Each structure stands twice: as structure tokens, then as C-alpha cells.
Amino acid sequence: MSSNRPTLSKRQVQPNHSGQLEKTRLVQYVGFFAIGYVLSSAVFMMIQSKVTISSQLVTVLSVLIGAYIAVNKFIKHHQRALTASEINRLTVGSIGAVWLATIIYFFSLWLLLFDAIDREVLIEMTAQQPLPLLSALVMILLLTLVSARIGVWVFNRLLAPK
């Protein structure tokens, strides 16, 4: 007579009727990524006040720390590595959350910190030369997306249970 031993994992991934694994909810891990990114960015900004560090390096390091935290939490909770589709969903969701927080931050600066003269000067500068601003936004978006994808993939491989 065989006895079935229950598994102690927090969430079991069961195949559905078609034999495919059900989609894992990644919202919690996107939140871990965003919190790790924001906290590490704040720490690096404090370090930047004492030591000169490239802002792109700070962005990449903050994204990598956020990726490490999210992947580490996922692997601890699920006792397995992320699949390729989960890596893609976690990357896009995390960068979306980080950019949404950045947009809210800049919008609050625009409303609360800048006066009418500062706003007018920034609008005129943007209207006169929009291409450098647009190219900088595209480059930083690509930098965060690529570094997040590479970071999630690398940490998924390094932290994967054997």
C-alpha cells in the first residue's frame, strides 16, 4: 500500500486540462523588483553625493539589485526556477512598474517643485531641441529593459535549485 506524502511548497503548479502549466502570478515579484530598485537607487544617490558615479551605472546596478531580490523571492516561494515566459513577464512588468514610479516622481516634481517660470523654460528648451531628450529617454528605457532581462536571466540561472 502506497502512501501519498504532501509537498510543503507554498503553491503547487498543477497541469490544467490541456496539459499546460497554469500561469504563475508575478505581481508580488514585480513589487519586490520595484521596491528593491527604489531602495537601491536611494542608497546609490546618497553615495553619489560623496563619490562621483555615472548615472547609467547607478541605473544598471539598481536594476540588477531589484532583479536579484525578485528572482530570489520567487525561487524561495516556489522552489523552482522561472520559465522563459515568466522571465519575460517579470522583466516587462518590473520595468513598467519602475517607469510608472519614475513618471509619478517627475510629475510630482513638476507640480510641487517647479514654479511657472521653470516650467516655461523647460517647455521652451524641449520645443527647441526635442531630439536629444527623446533619444535620451529611448536609451535609458532600452538600458533598463536590457539590464533587467539579463539580470533576471542570470540570477535565475545562478539561484535555481539543483
mmCIF file of C-alpha atoms in Angstrom:
data_model
loop_
_atom_site.group_PDB
_atom_site.id
_atom_site.type_symbol
_atom_site.label_atom_id
_atom_site.label_comp_id
_atom_site.label_asym_id
_atom_site.label_seq_id
_atom_site.Cartn_x
_atom_site.Cartn_y
_atom_site.Cartn_z
ATOM 1 C CA MET A 1 0.000 0.000 0.000
ATOM 2 C CA SER A 2 1.492 3.334 -1.037
ATOM 3 C CA SER A 3 1.129 6.483 0.950
ATOM 4 C CA ASN A 4 0.991 9.911 -0.642
ATOM 5 C CA ARG A 5 3.217 12.435 1.052
ATOM 6 C CA PRO A 6 2.079 16.028 0.808
ATOM 7 C CA THR A 7 4.550 18.538 -0.555
ATOM 8 C CA LEU A 8 5.367 21.510 1.600
ATOM 9 C CA SER A 9 5.678 24.118 -1.134
ATOM 10 C CA LYS A 10 3.531 27.200 -0.741
ATOM 11 C CA ARG A 11 1.965 26.886 -4.184
ATOM 12 C CA GLN A 12 1.801 23.859 -6.390
ATOM 13 C CA VAL A 13 1.750 24.279 -10.135
ATOM 14 C CA GLN A 14 -0.691 21.717 -11.496
ATOM 15 C CA PRO A 15 -1.225 20.926 -15.165
ATOM 16 C CA ASN A 16 -4.636 22.031 -16.388
ATOM 17 C CA HIS A 17 -6.909 20.077 -18.722
ATOM 18 C CA SER A 18 -4.760 20.715 -21.784
ATOM 19 C CA GLY A 19 -1.569 19.604 -20.023
ATOM 20 C CA GLN A 20 -0.043 23.092 -19.806
ATOM 21 C CA LEU A 21 1.194 24.570 -16.553
ATOM 22 C CA GLU A 22 -1.001 27.301 -15.123
ATOM 23 C CA LYS A 23 0.331 30.826 -15.226
ATOM 24 C CA THR A 24 2.045 31.915 -12.050
ATOM 25 C CA ARG A 25 1.004 35.280 -10.683
ATOM 26 C CA LEU A 26 4.059 37.521 -10.768
ATOM 27 C CA VAL A 27 2.564 40.736 -9.375
ATOM 28 C CA GLN A 28 4.144 40.179 -5.971
ATOM 29 C CA TYR A 29 7.588 39.691 -7.534
ATOM 30 C CA VAL A 30 7.187 42.769 -9.721
ATOM 31 C CA GLY A 31 6.584 44.614 -6.440
ATOM 32 C CA PHE A 32 9.730 43.096 -4.930
ATOM 33 C CA PHE A 33 11.665 44.219 -8.011
ATOM 34 C CA ALA A 34 10.296 47.771 -7.809
ATOM 35 C CA ILE A 35 10.946 48.080 -4.076
ATOM 36 C CA GLY A 36 14.495 46.757 -4.477
ATOM 37 C CA TYR A 37 15.088 49.158 -7.359
ATOM 38 C CA VAL A 38 13.785 52.194 -5.470
ATOM 39 C CA LEU A 39 15.703 51.400 -2.270
ATOM 40 C CA SER A 40 18.968 50.696 -4.075
ATOM 41 C CA SER A 41 18.534 53.858 -6.173
ATOM 42 C CA ALA A 42 18.118 55.877 -2.987
ATOM 43 C CA VAL A 43 21.246 54.335 -1.480
ATOM 44 C CA PHE A 44 23.243 54.962 -4.652
ATOM 45 C CA MET A 45 22.006 58.554 -4.787
ATOM 46 C CA MET A 46 23.353 59.074 -1.274
ATOM 47 C CA ILE A 47 26.645 57.516 -2.347
ATOM 48 C CA GLN A 48 26.705 59.784 -5.408
ATOM 49 C CA SER A 49 26.650 62.822 -3.136
ATOM 50 C CA LYS A 50 30.063 61.720 -1.774
ATOM 51 C CA VAL A 51 31.627 59.886 -4.744
ATOM 52 C CA THR A 52 31.176 60.558 -8.437
ATOM 53 C CA ILE A 53 29.382 57.618 -10.074
ATOM 54 C CA SER A 54 27.906 57.502 -13.575
ATOM 55 C CA SER A 55 24.119 57.757 -13.558
ATOM 56 C CA GLN A 56 23.883 54.918 -16.100
ATOM 57 C CA LEU A 57 25.958 52.699 -13.800
ATOM 58 C CA VAL A 58 23.677 53.557 -10.895
ATOM 59 C CA THR A 59 20.637 52.658 -13.010
ATOM 60 C CA VAL A 60 22.107 49.311 -14.083
ATOM 61 C CA LEU A 61 23.207 48.416 -10.539
ATOM 62 C CA SER A 62 19.793 49.341 -9.143
ATOM 63 C CA VAL A 63 18.045 47.232 -11.785
ATOM 64 C CA LEU A 64 20.349 44.287 -11.050
ATOM 65 C CA ILE A 65 19.660 44.521 -7.316
ATOM 66 C CA GLY A 66 15.915 44.651 -7.988
ATOM 67 C CA ALA A 67 16.222 41.623 -10.296
ATOM 68 C CA TYR A 68 18.171 39.692 -7.660
ATOM 69 C CA ILE A 69 15.555 40.379 -4.989
ATOM 70 C CA ALA A 70 12.636 39.400 -7.242
ATOM 71 C CA VAL A 71 14.241 36.186 -8.514
ATOM 72 C CA ASN A 72 15.467 35.213 -5.052
ATOM 73 C CA LYS A 73 11.977 35.635 -3.569
ATOM 74 C CA PHE A 74 10.380 33.705 -6.446
ATOM 75 C CA ILE A 75 12.752 30.775 -6.059
ATOM 76 C CA LYS A 76 12.306 30.709 -2.280
ATOM 77 C CA HIS A 77 8.500 30.720 -2.585
ATOM 78 C CA HIS A 78 8.112 28.284 -5.490
ATOM 79 C CA GLN A 79 11.191 26.055 -5.056
ATOM 80 C CA ARG A 80 11.825 26.185 -8.812
ATOM 81 C CA ALA A 81 13.391 28.426 -11.409
ATOM 82 C CA LEU A 82 11.423 30.821 -13.581
ATOM 83 C CA THR A 83 10.343 29.634 -17.023
ATOM 84 C CA ALA A 84 11.195 31.653 -20.133
ATOM 85 C CA SER A 85 7.720 33.182 -20.345
ATOM 86 C CA GLU A 86 7.825 34.062 -16.632
ATOM 87 C CA ILE A 87 11.220 35.718 -17.132
ATOM 88 C CA ASN A 88 9.776 37.832 -19.948
ATOM 89 C CA ARG A 89 6.638 38.735 -17.982
ATOM 90 C CA LEU A 90 8.654 39.595 -14.865
ATOM 91 C CA THR A 91 11.053 41.761 -16.876
ATOM 92 C CA VAL A 92 8.386 43.735 -18.728
ATOM 93 C CA GLY A 93 6.176 44.096 -15.654
ATOM 94 C CA SER A 94 9.057 45.214 -13.471
ATOM 95 C CA ILE A 95 10.327 47.802 -15.914
ATOM 96 C CA GLY A 96 6.759 49.017 -16.394
ATOM 97 C CA ALA A 97 6.349 49.425 -12.635
ATOM 98 C CA VAL A 98 9.696 51.203 -12.315
ATOM 99 C CA TRP A 99 8.879 53.592 -15.150
ATOM 100 C CA LEU A 100 5.409 54.254 -13.742
ATOM 101 C CA ALA A 101 7.011 55.188 -10.414
ATOM 102 C CA THR A 102 9.500 57.403 -12.268
ATOM 103 C CA ILE A 103 6.708 59.159 -14.161
ATOM 104 C CA ILE A 104 4.832 59.800 -10.916
ATOM 105 C CA TYR A 105 8.040 61.126 -9.334
ATOM 106 C CA PHE A 106 8.749 63.547 -12.181
ATOM 107 C CA PHE A 107 5.113 64.626 -12.393
ATOM 108 C CA SER A 108 5.117 65.423 -8.669
ATOM 109 C CA LEU A 109 8.355 67.394 -9.099
ATOM 110 C CA TRP A 110 6.760 69.279 -11.975
ATOM 111 C CA LEU A 111 3.735 70.229 -9.890
ATOM 112 C CA LEU A 112 5.256 70.731 -6.449
ATOM 113 C CA LEU A 113 8.815 71.936 -7.019
ATOM 114 C CA PHE A 114 8.839 73.939 -10.237
ATOM 115 C CA ASP A 115 7.225 77.328 -10.491
ATOM 116 C CA ALA A 116 5.673 78.797 -13.653
ATOM 117 C CA ILE A 117 8.967 80.272 -14.906
ATOM 118 C CA ASP A 118 10.848 76.974 -14.513
ATOM 119 C CA ARG A 119 8.088 75.119 -16.343
ATOM 120 C CA GLU A 120 8.102 77.632 -19.181
ATOM 121 C CA VAL A 121 11.898 77.391 -19.567
ATOM 122 C CA LEU A 122 11.771 73.589 -19.670
ATOM 123 C CA ILE A 123 8.958 73.591 -22.214
ATOM 124 C CA GLU A 124 10.859 76.041 -24.455
ATOM 125 C CA MET A 125 14.063 74.001 -24.199
ATOM 126 C CA THR A 126 12.160 70.841 -25.110
ATOM 127 C CA ALA A 127 10.403 72.547 -28.011
ATOM 128 C CA GLN A 128 13.663 73.922 -29.454
ATOM 129 C CA GLN A 129 15.610 70.634 -29.320
ATOM 130 C CA PRO A 130 13.305 67.651 -28.745
ATOM 131 C CA LEU A 131 15.577 65.046 -30.364
ATOM 132 C CA PRO A 132 18.256 64.887 -27.600
ATOM 133 C CA LEU A 133 15.575 64.475 -24.941
ATOM 134 C CA LEU A 134 13.717 61.840 -26.935
ATOM 135 C CA SER A 135 16.885 59.884 -27.710
ATOM 136 C CA ALA A 136 17.949 60.018 -24.059
ATOM 137 C CA LEU A 137 14.557 58.651 -22.970
ATOM 138 C CA VAL A 138 14.731 55.825 -25.514
ATOM 139 C CA MET A 139 18.294 54.950 -24.499
ATOM 140 C CA ILE A 140 17.501 54.828 -20.780
ATOM 141 C CA LEU A 141 14.401 52.741 -21.460
ATOM 142 C CA LEU A 142 16.460 50.284 -23.519
ATOM 143 C CA LEU A 143 19.204 50.274 -20.877
ATOM 144 C CA THR A 144 16.762 49.391 -18.105
ATOM 145 C CA LEU A 145 14.947 46.796 -20.210
ATOM 146 C CA VAL A 146 18.115 45.035 -21.367
ATOM 147 C CA SER A 147 19.783 45.118 -17.945
ATOM 148 C CA ALA A 148 16.607 43.814 -16.272
ATOM 149 C CA ARG A 149 16.262 40.971 -18.786
ATOM 150 C CA ILE A 150 19.914 39.980 -18.436
ATOM 151 C CA GLY A 151 19.790 40.334 -14.645
ATOM 152 C CA VAL A 152 16.648 38.221 -14.245
ATOM 153 C CA TRP A 153 18.045 35.557 -16.574
ATOM 154 C CA VAL A 154 21.464 35.434 -14.865
ATOM 155 C CA PHE A 155 20.077 35.353 -11.330
ATOM 156 C CA ASN A 156 17.517 32.738 -12.382
ATOM 157 C CA ARG A 157 20.363 30.520 -13.596
ATOM 158 C CA LEU A 158 22.585 31.193 -10.567
ATOM 159 C CA LEU A 159 19.921 30.765 -7.888
ATOM 160 C CA ALA A 160 17.982 27.894 -9.498
ATOM 161 C CA PRO A 161 17.575 24.908 -7.190
ATOM 162 C CA LYS A 162 19.501 21.850 -8.315
#
